Short mmCIF file of C-alpha atoms in Angstrom, two decimals:
data_model
loop_
_atom_site.label_atom_id
_atom_site.label_comp_id
_atom_site.label_asym_id
_atom_site.label_seq_id
_atom_site.Cartn_x
_atom_site.Cartn_y
_atom_site.Cartn_z
CA MET A 1 103.39 41.06 93.90
CA SER A 2 104.15 44.60 94.60
CA ALA A 3 107.81 44.37 92.67
CA ALA A 4 106.20 42.99 89.54
CA LEU A 5 102.67 45.37 89.47
CA ALA A 6 105.72 48.65 89.53
CA PHE A 7 107.99 47.14 86.80
CA ALA A 8 104.65 45.98 84.62
CA GLN A 9 103.63 50.02 84.18
CA HIS A 10 107.04 49.61 81.94
CA PRO A 11 106.70 46.57 79.31
CA ASP A 12 109.70 48.37 76.85
CA ARG A 13 112.30 48.40 79.74
CA PHE A 14 111.64 45.17 81.74
CA GLU A 15 111.67 41.35 81.09
CA VAL A 16 110.80 40.48 84.99
CA LYS A 17 109.93 36.85 86.16
CA LEU A 18 108.09 36.46 88.94
CA TYR A 19 108.57 32.04 91.00
CA GLU A 20 106.58 31.51 93.71
CA ARG A 21 106.63 27.73 95.17
CA SER A 22 102.91 27.45 95.63
CA ALA A 23 100.43 26.90 93.23
CA SER A 24 98.97 30.62 93.73
CA PRO A 25 100.52 33.70 95.07
CA GLY A 26 99.89 36.27 98.57
CA GLY A 27 102.42 34.08 100.44
CA MET A 28 100.63 34.62 104.56
CA ALA A 29 97.35 36.68 102.61
CA THR A 30 94.96 33.29 101.99
CA SER A 31 91.66 32.44 101.76
CA GLU A 32 90.12 28.92 102.71
CA ALA A 33 87.02 26.91 101.83
CA ILE A 34 84.10 26.76 105.08
CA ASN A 35 80.62 25.17 105.26
CA SER A 36 78.27 28.14 104.09
CA GLU A 37 75.05 25.46 105.06
CA LYS A 38 76.70 25.42 108.93
CA TYR A 39 78.93 28.34 109.05
CA GLY A 40 76.82 30.94 106.65
CA ALA A 41 79.76 32.09 104.68
CA SER A 42 81.91 29.68 102.63
CA TYR A 43 85.87 30.80 102.85
CA ILE A 44 87.59 32.73 105.21
CA ASN A 45 90.53 35.02 105.17
CA ASP A 46 92.81 32.81 107.26
CA GLY A 47 96.04 34.71 106.89
CA VAL A 48 95.63 37.87 107.14
CA GLN A 49 93.00 39.40 107.85
CA GLY A 50 92.52 43.48 107.95
CA GLY A 51 94.61 46.47 108.79
CA SER A 52 94.81 49.53 109.98
CA PRO A 53 93.16 52.26 107.69
CA GLN A 54 96.61 53.71 107.80
CA PHE A 55 97.73 50.89 104.89
CA ALA A 56 97.71 53.29 102.56
CA ASN A 57 99.91 51.15 100.22
CA THR A 58 97.93 47.88 100.21
CA PHE A 59 94.38 49.51 99.98
CA ALA A 60 95.11 51.91 96.90
CA ILE A 61 96.38 48.58 95.06
CA PHE A 62 92.69 47.03 96.31
CA GLU A 63 90.77 49.73 95.22
CA LYS A 64 92.79 50.07 91.48
CA LEU A 65 91.77 45.48 91.13
CA GLY A 66 87.99 47.16 92.19
CA PHE A 67 88.52 44.79 95.47
CA LYS A 68 87.52 46.95 98.90
CA GLY A 69 87.61 46.27 102.95
CA SER A 70 84.84 46.90 104.93
CA GLU A 71 84.90 48.74 108.62
CA VAL A 72 84.79 47.15 111.20
CA GLY A 73 85.09 48.33 115.18
CA PHE A 74 88.47 46.58 116.75
CA GLN A 75 86.76 45.60 119.86
CA ILE A 76 89.56 43.65 122.08
CA SER A 77 89.07 41.16 124.90
CA PHE A 78 91.74 41.42 127.50
CA GLY A 79 91.51 37.94 130.04
CA ARG A 80 88.95 36.90 131.64
CA ASP A 81 88.13 36.29 135.10
CA PRO A 82 87.39 40.60 135.80
CA GLN A 83 89.07 41.37 139.27
CA GLU A 84 92.49 40.90 137.92
CA GLU A 85 92.45 39.57 133.69
CA PHE A 86 89.34 41.22 132.70
CA TRP A 87 89.65 44.53 130.03
CA SER A 88 89.08 46.15 127.35
CA ASN A 89 88.48 49.09 124.60
CA VAL A 90 84.83 49.06 124.65
CA PHE A 91 84.50 49.93 128.79
CA PRO A 92 86.52 50.55 131.80
CA SER A 93 87.14 47.89 134.60
CA GLU A 94 87.93 47.38 137.11
CA VAL A 95 92.05 45.86 135.91
CA ILE A 96 92.36 49.68 133.87
CA ASP A 97 90.91 51.61 137.68
CA LYS A 98 93.96 49.40 139.41
CA PHE A 99 96.29 50.46 136.64
CA GLY A 100 95.68 54.05 137.13
CA PRO A 101 98.60 55.61 137.82
CA ASP A 102 100.57 53.56 135.32
CA ILE A 103 98.76 53.65 132.74
CA LYS A 104 98.55 58.30 133.69
CA LYS A 105 102.38 58.00 133.29
CA PHE A 106 102.63 55.90 130.08
CA GLY A 107 102.27 59.20 127.87
CA LYS A 108 104.61 61.84 129.25
CA VAL A 109 106.96 57.91 128.44
CA LEU A 110 105.56 57.79 124.90
CA LYS A 111 107.03 61.48 124.24
CA ILE A 112 109.95 60.81 125.69
CA ILE A 113 110.58 57.40 123.95
CA LYS A 114 109.68 59.06 120.59
CA ALA A 115 112.21 62.20 121.37
CA MET A 116 115.55 59.55 121.49
CA GLU A 117 113.65 56.19 119.40
CA PRO A 118 117.56 56.60 118.50
CA VAL A 119 118.14 55.40 121.86
CA PHE A 120 115.02 53.18 122.41
CA ALA A 121 115.21 52.14 119.67
CA PHE A 122 117.99 49.31 121.37
CA ILE A 123 116.17 49.41 124.33
CA PRO A 124 113.60 46.38 124.64
CA VAL A 125 109.83 46.61 126.31
CA ASN A 126 111.46 44.44 129.49
CA LYS A 127 114.05 46.54 130.71
CA MET A 128 112.04 49.75 129.32
CA LEU A 129 108.92 49.35 132.33
CA PRO A 130 111.46 48.87 135.23
CA MET A 131 113.40 52.89 133.97
CA PHE A 132 110.61 54.18 134.76
CA GLY A 133 108.92 52.37 137.67
CA PHE A 134 106.28 50.88 135.25
CA SER A 135 104.79 47.82 138.21
CA LYS A 136 105.81 44.37 136.22
CA ASP A 137 102.19 43.93 136.57
CA PHE A 138 100.41 45.86 134.71
CA GLY A 139 103.77 45.18 131.67
CA ASP A 140 102.50 41.48 131.91
CA ARG A 141 98.48 42.67 131.80
CA ILE A 142 97.97 45.60 129.41
CA VAL A 143 101.11 46.30 127.39
CA TYR A 144 102.66 43.13 126.47
CA PRO A 145 99.27 41.82 125.31
CA LEU A 146 98.38 45.04 123.08
CA VAL A 147 101.36 45.14 121.52
CA ALA A 148 101.54 41.66 121.06
CA LEU A 149 98.02 42.20 119.58
CA PHE A 150 98.73 44.47 117.31
CA PHE A 151 101.94 43.02 115.86
CA GLY A 152 101.95 39.69 115.63
CA THR A 153 105.08 39.77 118.14
CA GLY A 154 103.88 36.72 120.21
CA ASN A 155 105.89 35.82 123.26
CA GLN A 156 108.45 37.80 122.26
CA THR A 157 106.93 41.26 123.11
CA PRO A 158 109.53 41.47 126.17
CA TYR A 159 111.99 41.77 123.78
CA ILE A 160 111.40 44.08 121.20
CA SER A 161 111.90 47.23 121.07
CA SER A 162 110.87 50.47 122.62
CA ALA A 163 110.15 52.06 119.38
CA ILE A 164 108.18 49.64 118.04
CA LEU A 165 106.19 50.10 121.27
CA GLU A 166 105.96 54.14 120.48
CA ARG A 167 105.04 53.74 117.82
CA VAL A 168 101.96 51.47 118.58
CA PHE A 169 100.61 54.67 119.20
CA MET A 170 102.29 57.81 117.19
CA ASP A 171 103.52 57.38 114.12
CA PRO A 172 101.29 58.46 111.46
CA SER A 173 101.85 55.26 109.20
CA MET A 174 101.38 53.04 112.08
CA LYS A 175 99.36 53.99 114.92
CA LEU A 176 95.91 52.88 115.08
CA PHE A 177 95.51 53.49 118.87
CA GLU A 178 94.83 56.94 120.33
CA TYR A 179 96.46 56.97 124.41
CA SER A 180 94.11 58.05 127.09
CA PRO A 181 95.29 58.37 129.93
CA SER A 182 91.90 58.02 132.00
CA SER A 183 91.11 53.91 129.79
CA PHE A 184 94.54 53.63 127.80
CA LEU A 185 93.12 53.19 125.38
CA ALA A 186 90.71 56.02 124.03
CA SER A 187 88.56 54.95 122.05
CA ILE A 188 87.25 51.56 119.30
CA PRO A 189 89.45 51.71 116.50
CA GLU A 190 88.99 51.51 112.84
CA MET A 191 89.83 48.77 111.18
CA ARG A 192 89.34 47.13 108.24
CA ALA A 193 88.18 43.12 107.28
CA PHE A 194 90.47 42.48 104.18
CA PRO A 195 88.19 40.83 100.64
CA ARG A 196 88.92 38.10 100.16
CA LEU A 197 92.44 37.70 99.50
CA SER A 198 93.12 34.77 96.94
CA LEU A 199 90.17 36.54 94.74
CA VAL A 200 92.39 40.15 94.81
CA TYR A 201 96.66 37.95 94.51
CA GLU A 202 94.77 36.19 91.33
CA ALA A 203 93.90 39.78 90.17
CA TRP A 204 96.61 41.66 90.62
CA LYS A 205 98.69 38.68 88.46
CA LYS A 206 96.05 39.36 84.98
CA GLU A 207 97.00 42.55 86.14
CA VAL A 208 99.82 42.37 86.26
CA GLU A 209 99.97 39.98 82.83
CA GLU A 210 98.47 41.92 81.31
CA LYS A 211 99.40 45.63 81.90
CA SER A 212 103.06 44.62 80.90
CA ASN A 213 102.22 42.83 78.05
CA GLY A 214 103.85 39.78 78.94
CA SER A 215 106.80 41.48 79.87
CA VAL A 216 106.38 40.77 83.29
CA SER A 217 105.51 36.35 84.29
CA ILE A 218 104.26 35.03 87.42
CA VAL A 219 104.74 31.31 87.66
CA THR A 220 103.49 29.83 90.73
CA CYS A 221 105.01 25.84 91.42
CA ARG A 222 107.99 26.37 90.69
CA GLU A 223 110.47 27.21 93.25
CA VAL A 224 114.24 29.10 93.55
CA THR A 225 117.41 26.18 95.05
CA GLN A 226 120.51 27.88 93.95
CA VAL A 227 121.59 31.37 92.86
CA LYS A 228 125.07 32.47 91.69
CA ARG A 229 126.24 36.45 91.86
CA THR A 230 129.24 37.28 88.92
CA LYS A 231 129.48 41.53 88.60
CA LYS A 232 128.28 41.01 84.94
CA SER A 233 124.74 38.55 85.82
CA VAL A 234 122.74 36.76 88.16
CA THR A 235 122.51 33.13 87.43
CA ILE A 236 119.23 30.55 88.79
CA TRP A 237 118.09 27.39 89.76
CA SER A 238 115.16 26.80 89.80
CA ARG A 239 112.85 23.32 89.47
CA GLU A 240 108.96 22.10 89.68
CA THR A 241 106.87 22.33 92.78
CA LYS A 242 103.21 20.99 93.23
CA GLY A 243 102.72 24.53 94.54
CA THR A 244 102.79 22.86 97.98
CA ASN A 245 105.53 24.62 101.24
CA ASN A 246 107.09 21.69 101.61
CA ASP A 247 109.73 19.14 100.69
CA GLN A 248 107.57 16.68 99.90
CA GLY A 249 105.94 18.78 97.53
CA ILE A 250 108.99 18.08 95.13
CA GLU A 251 107.69 17.00 91.72
CA ASP A 252 111.28 16.03 90.34
CA PRO A 253 113.92 16.91 92.47
CA GLY A 254 116.47 16.03 89.65
CA ARG A 255 115.39 18.61 87.04
CA GLU A 256 116.68 22.06 87.70
CA VAL A 257 116.53 24.39 84.74
CA LYS A 258 119.28 26.85 84.59
CA GLU A 259 118.91 31.07 84.39
CA GLU A 260 120.71 34.31 83.12
CA PHE A 261 119.16 37.07 84.70
CA ASP A 262 120.57 41.54 84.92
CA GLN A 263 119.62 41.63 88.73
CA LEU A 264 117.66 40.15 91.63
CA ILE A 265 114.64 40.39 93.98
CA LEU A 266 114.49 38.19 97.13
CA ALA A 267 111.04 38.41 97.58
CA VAL A 268 111.50 35.81 100.82
CA ASP A 269 112.16 35.29 103.74
CA ALA A 270 116.13 35.74 105.48
CA ASP A 271 116.29 31.77 106.31
CA ALA A 272 115.63 31.12 103.15
CA ALA A 273 117.49 33.58 101.21
CA LEU A 274 120.25 32.08 103.20
CA ASN A 275 119.68 29.11 101.66
CA ILE A 276 118.91 29.75 98.14
CA LEU A 277 122.23 31.84 97.91
CA ASN A 278 124.46 29.16 100.02
CA ARG A 279 127.75 28.73 100.00
CA ASP A 280 127.31 33.20 97.88
CA ALA A 281 126.54 35.15 100.38
CA THR A 282 128.90 37.60 102.17
CA TRP A 283 130.21 37.95 104.63
CA MET A 284 127.14 41.05 105.55
CA GLU A 285 123.99 39.21 104.81
CA LYS A 286 125.05 36.09 106.71
CA ARG A 287 125.87 38.11 109.41
CA VAL A 288 122.57 40.68 108.52
CA LEU A 289 119.85 37.92 107.02
CA GLY A 290 121.41 35.28 110.04
CA ASN A 291 120.74 37.27 112.39
CA VAL A 292 117.28 37.69 111.47
CA LYS A 293 115.09 34.90 114.29
CA TYR A 294 111.70 32.77 113.23
CA LEU A 295 109.22 31.04 115.84
CA TRP A 296 106.36 27.93 114.60
CA ASP A 297 103.11 28.90 116.03
CA ILE A 298 100.08 26.80 114.83
CA THR A 299 96.13 27.89 114.27
CA ILE A 300 93.33 26.06 114.07
CA THR A 301 90.19 27.54 112.89
CA HIS A 302 87.56 25.46 115.38
CA ASN A 303 83.35 26.22 116.51
CA ASP A 304 84.48 25.07 119.65
CA LEU A 305 82.41 27.27 121.65
CA ASP A 306 82.83 26.04 125.11
CA TYR A 307 86.82 26.45 124.76
CA MET A 308 86.01 29.57 123.58
CA GLN A 309 84.45 30.34 127.04
CA LYS A 310 86.99 28.83 128.73
CA TYR A 311 89.51 30.52 128.46
CA TYR A 312 88.07 34.50 127.47
CA ARG A 313 85.28 36.98 127.77
CA LEU A 314 83.02 36.41 124.89
CA GLU A 315 79.60 38.50 126.59
CA TYR A 316 79.44 41.80 127.85
CA ASP A 317 78.20 41.17 131.93
CA SER A 318 77.92 44.30 133.59
CA SER A 319 79.67 42.73 137.03
CA LEU A 320 82.81 43.35 134.46
CA ARG A 321 82.40 47.37 135.40
CA SER A 322 84.26 49.65 136.48
CA LYS A 323 82.62 49.63 139.85
CA LYS A 324 84.85 53.44 140.57
CA ARG A 325 83.18 54.23 137.36
CA VAL A 326 79.68 53.71 138.66
CA GLU A 327 79.61 55.01 141.92
CA GLU A 328 80.89 58.46 140.46
CA ARG A 329 78.53 57.66 137.82
CA ASP A 330 81.14 59.60 135.11
CA GLU A 331 79.05 60.13 132.39
CA GLU A 332 81.73 59.10 129.68
CA ALA A 333 82.12 55.49 130.73
CA MET A 334 78.42 55.58 131.42
CA LYS A 335 78.26 55.89 127.25
CA GLN A 336 80.37 53.60 127.01
CA PHE A 337 78.70 50.56 129.54
CA GLU A 338 75.54 51.12 127.60
CA PHE A 339 76.71 50.56 124.05
CA ALA A 340 78.83 47.70 125.53
CA GLU A 341 76.02 46.12 126.51
CA LYS A 342 73.72 46.45 123.59
CA ASN A 343 77.57 46.00 120.70
CA PHE A 344 79.62 43.83 122.18
CA ARG A 345 80.99 41.92 120.12
CA PRO A 346 84.61 41.61 120.35
CA LEU A 347 87.19 40.43 117.31
CA TYR A 348 90.19 40.27 119.39
CA TYR A 349 90.71 37.70 122.40
CA VAL A 350 93.77 37.53 124.50
CA ARG A 351 94.90 35.89 128.04
CA SER A 352 98.12 35.19 129.22
CA TYR A 353 99.29 31.50 131.20
CA PRO A 354 98.59 31.41 134.64
CA SER A 355 102.39 29.95 135.17
CA ASP A 356 104.08 32.11 132.74
CA LYS A 357 102.45 36.21 133.21
CA THR A 358 104.65 37.51 129.70
CA LYS A 359 103.34 34.58 127.66
CA ILE A 360 100.01 35.07 125.65
CA GLU A 361 97.38 33.22 123.11
CA MET A 362 95.51 34.80 121.16
CA SER A 363 91.63 33.99 119.90
CA PHE A 364 89.24 35.86 116.92
CA ASP A 365 86.07 35.39 116.35
CA LEU A 366 85.85 35.43 112.50
CA THR A 367 82.42 35.57 112.03
CA ASN A 368 82.72 39.28 114.13
CA TYR A 369 85.37 39.92 112.33
CA GLN A 370 85.13 38.89 108.10
CA PRO A 371 81.97 40.40 105.91
CA GLN A 372 81.26 37.75 104.38
CA PHE A 373 79.64 36.09 107.06
CA LYS A 374 76.85 39.54 107.38
CA GLY A 375 76.76 38.79 103.05
CA GLU A 376 78.91 41.24 102.34
CA SER A 377 80.54 40.82 98.83
CA ALA A 378 84.18 38.83 98.71
CA TYR A 379 85.09 42.01 97.07
CA GLY A 380 84.25 44.29 100.09
CA PRO A 381 81.65 47.28 99.52
CA GLY A 382 80.94 48.30 96.57
CA GLY A 383 84.46 46.94 95.37
CA SER A 384 83.57 44.89 91.29
CA GLY A 385 86.75 42.94 91.51
CA TRP A 386 89.29 43.25 88.39
CA HIS A 387 87.72 40.63 86.27
CA ASN A 388 84.02 42.71 85.69
CA SER A 389 85.71 45.22 84.38
CA ARG A 390 87.81 42.25 81.46
CA ALA A 391 86.26 40.13 79.81
CA SER A 392 87.41 37.58 82.39
CA SER A 393 85.25 34.55 85.37
CA PRO A 394 86.54 34.40 88.33
CA SER A 395 87.92 31.24 89.65
CA GLU A 396 86.16 31.01 92.41
CA ASP A 397 83.41 31.74 94.03
CA THR A 398 82.89 35.71 95.23
CA HIS A 399 79.20 35.51 96.96
CA SER A 400 79.48 34.77 101.30
CA GLY A 401 77.37 31.82 100.65
CA ARG A 402 75.68 33.82 103.80
CA LYS A 403 71.73 33.71 103.77
CA VAL A 404 70.56 36.27 105.81
CA PRO A 405 72.02 39.28 104.70
CA GLY A 406 73.16 42.64 107.03
CA ASP A 407 73.90 43.23 110.31
CA GLU A 408 71.82 39.99 111.51
CA TYR A 409 74.33 38.26 113.72
CA PRO A 410 74.53 34.27 114.35
CA PRO A 411 74.24 32.95 117.50
CA LEU A 412 77.70 32.01 119.10
CA SER A 413 77.63 28.67 119.00
CA ASP A 414 77.46 28.89 114.87
CA HIS A 415 80.73 31.62 115.39
CA VAL A 416 84.00 30.44 113.46
CA PHE A 417 86.96 30.83 115.43
CA GLN A 418 90.78 30.93 115.42
CA THR A 419 92.96 30.61 118.19
CA ILE A 420 96.78 31.03 117.86
CA PHE A 421 99.50 28.70 119.87
CA LEU A 422 102.74 30.89 120.18
CA ASP A 423 106.27 29.61 119.16
CA LYS A 424 106.10 26.01 119.78
CA HIS A 425 109.80 25.59 121.10
CA GLY A 426 109.54 27.60 123.84
CA SER A 427 106.31 27.59 125.27
CA GLU A 428 104.19 24.63 123.34
CA GLU A 429 103.60 22.79 127.15
CA LEU A 430 101.65 25.94 127.91
CA TRP A 431 99.56 25.25 125.27
CA SER A 432 95.77 24.40 125.72
CA ARG A 433 95.78 23.08 122.48
CA GLY A 434 94.29 19.92 123.62
CA ASP A 435 91.39 21.14 124.97
CA ILE A 436 89.73 21.62 121.45
CA ASP A 437 87.12 19.72 120.24
CA LYS A 438 88.91 17.69 117.06
CA HIS A 439 85.38 17.31 116.33
CA LYS A 440 84.96 21.32 115.52
CA VAL A 441 88.27 22.24 114.03
CA ILE A 442 88.19 23.35 110.82
CA LEU A 443 91.60 23.97 110.20
CA GLU A 444 95.13 23.98 111.40
CA LYS A 445 97.58 25.49 109.96
CA TRP A 446 101.30 25.81 110.83
CA TRP A 447 103.00 29.57 110.62
CA LYS A 448 106.78 30.59 110.51
CA GLN A 449 106.43 33.94 111.64
CA GLN A 450 109.54 36.69 112.55
CA SER A 451 110.57 37.43 115.98
CA HIS A 452 110.79 41.55 116.89
CA ARG A 453 112.96 41.39 119.89
CA TRP A 454 115.17 44.64 120.59
CA GLN A 455 117.84 42.04 118.36
CA HIS A 456 116.05 42.39 114.88
CA TYR A 457 116.58 46.71 114.84
CA ALA A 458 120.27 46.39 115.84
CA GLY A 459 121.28 43.86 114.12
CA THR A 460 119.50 43.20 110.20
CA VAL A 461 117.35 46.57 109.93
CA PRO A 462 120.05 50.15 109.67
CA TRP A 463 122.24 47.78 108.49
CA MET A 464 120.09 46.44 105.67
CA MET A 465 120.63 49.63 103.15
CA TRP A 466 124.47 47.58 103.41
CA ILE A 467 123.10 44.44 101.31
CA ASN A 468 120.01 46.08 99.45
CA GLY A 469 121.85 46.71 95.65
CA ARG A 470 124.70 45.08 96.97
CA ASN A 471 125.84 41.97 94.44
CA ARG A 472 123.15 43.37 91.99
CA THR A 473 120.44 41.83 94.95
CA HIS A 474 118.00 43.77 96.66
CA TYR A 475 115.62 42.06 99.26
CA ALA A 476 112.11 42.74 100.18
CA GLY A 477 109.91 41.31 102.51
CA ALA A 478 108.44 42.03 105.66
CA TRP A 479 110.87 41.06 107.72
CA THR A 480 113.24 44.25 106.18
CA ILE A 481 111.28 46.29 109.27
CA LEU A 482 107.72 45.30 110.64
CA ASN A 483 105.48 42.61 109.67
CA MET A 484 102.74 44.40 108.58
CA HIS A 485 100.51 43.96 104.78
CA GLU A 486 101.90 46.93 104.35
CA ILE A 487 105.46 46.92 104.81
CA ALA A 488 105.84 44.45 103.05
CA VAL A 489 103.84 45.72 99.69
CA VAL A 490 106.06 48.98 100.07
CA SER A 491 108.98 46.95 99.86
CA GLY A 492 108.39 45.89 96.68
CA PHE A 493 108.11 48.76 95.53
CA ALA A 494 111.48 50.05 96.56
CA ALA A 495 113.32 47.01 94.98
CA ALA A 496 111.72 47.75 91.86
CA TYR A 497 112.24 51.63 92.26
CA GLN A 498 116.14 51.65 93.10
CA LEU A 499 116.06 48.75 89.65
CA GLY A 500 114.03 52.33 87.62
CA ALA A 501 110.66 51.69 88.28
CA GLU A 502 108.18 54.10 89.36
CA TYR A 503 106.26 55.04 91.92
CA PRO A 504 102.80 53.09 90.79
CA PHE A 505 101.36 56.09 93.35
CA LYS A 506 104.19 58.67 93.68
CA ASP A 507 100.92 61.55 93.14
CA SER A 508 99.66 60.25 96.28
CA GLU A 509 100.72 62.12 100.10
CA GLU A 510 99.23 58.78 102.05
CA CYS A 511 100.54 56.95 100.40
CA LYS A 512 104.10 58.26 98.98
CA ARG A 513 105.38 59.10 102.90
CA LEU A 514 105.53 55.58 104.15
CA PHE A 515 107.06 54.68 100.69
CA ALA A 516 109.66 56.83 101.17
CA LEU A 517 110.48 56.30 104.63
CA TYR A 518 111.88 52.65 104.07
CA LEU A 519 113.50 53.79 101.29
CA GLY A 520 115.24 55.18 103.49
CA ALA A 521 115.69 53.01 106.56
CA SER A 522 116.32 50.15 103.90
CA HIS A 523 118.23 50.77 100.71
CA GLY A 524 119.52 54.20 102.45
CA VAL A 525 118.03 56.90 99.41
CA ARG A 526 115.63 59.43 98.84
CA MET A 527 113.57 58.94 96.35
CA ARG A 528 114.19 60.74 93.11
CA SER A 529 114.52 64.97 92.85
CA GLU A 530 111.03 64.86 90.11
CA ASP A 531 109.35 62.28 93.07
CA ARG A 532 109.53 65.02 95.47
CA LYS A 533 107.98 67.60 96.42
CA GLY A 534 109.20 70.79 98.62
CA LEU A 535 111.40 73.80 98.41
CA PHE A 536 115.01 70.93 99.42
CA LYS A 537 113.69 68.75 97.20
#
């Protein structure tokens, strides 16, 4: 969709068709309707919740379309048992005191990894931690849950590149947390909850089609089945679907349409790209794309408070506090305890399985996280919506559905939760999925999730530049670097840019920073001279 937005700036230069298998664009960025009378809001964003304020390109697009993200404090609750497991970024606990020496050392190690990033890119976290003398428990209790939470690395976290860990804290475009030598996480960082994503992508589609004067068409319910590339052109075969993401959605498998194009952008996951290319894939494409590993996760959206209280800490309790800091009357800690007593409302919950502490389960409190539960517009605070400034009407309800406005929170018994069970083939025997009351399940969805193992940064990421642009083909998707909405957006801009389109936010240094980095990493080029600034432009 970002590639289409870039091409739409040049209606006289490009004729583009975007084929989307589903009934609407957006990929994992989906919204689902829920019972507003029962849950206090008429919808949820269920695949992507929000992002860091550093997602400059994402929020620039949102604002261009009349939407805004909503500020929310990124509160996290790790574990349940106060002595062995529980810790939070809201206030210091016994666990944080227990790992005090490891936490102090961690800051120095981050600086070493940053200075030697090309080396540590190929060293997984589970090898790096013992290299520097960190305890195994520190990795299991502190490091793995945190990284899994932020990057969605799930149960593959021990095997991710150490360079990714460093970027959680130190990369200006990706970091969310400030490191603290005394409490590990220095503060409650600001997150931005996304507006209603189904409306965002609907507006995005209309913007592209209107701005391009029809030269860019977005065709939903259609999938590409095969591709044949020559030195002169790209031939594709496509067919209709029912707008679903499974093989049962095919309307008529025999009715394929053949078309010819000059260039191809495969903005699909690596597995799908290889399936589409099939025998036309080069040896290099097979090696680079085939190295990407995918896992299957399932999200259960539910209203089962008993399940959540059984496995997580949802409410503040003075017994969770660091006894050492209470006895010392630590001024900063006492302020944090006072804040937590009144305002402890975690968005994220993470727990380790007792029998294998390297493997985790995550949950969200969507009521605490998503602003529609507090009565906010589906466009976000101050958002007007694309169609409000044009002669068009929305196809979906734009109101939150909540009767009580303002800062009032419903009781926990009315909250909507979402629990993610990770890695079906590697961890299903550990899942507690059966403990969720079936009568309180709102929605179940399976997701294909990329693994961020270190091999991805050895065998795929540095080699993308050697397949991008070859054989009249470019690749786009978060998997090309890191599983983040912001990476997905800049990857599409980069593919279009390489084919001659303008980068839409070239006047924004904040947006341009990550775009330029991505262009270099995945395409092996700099921005065009007219788009660069400085003495050596």
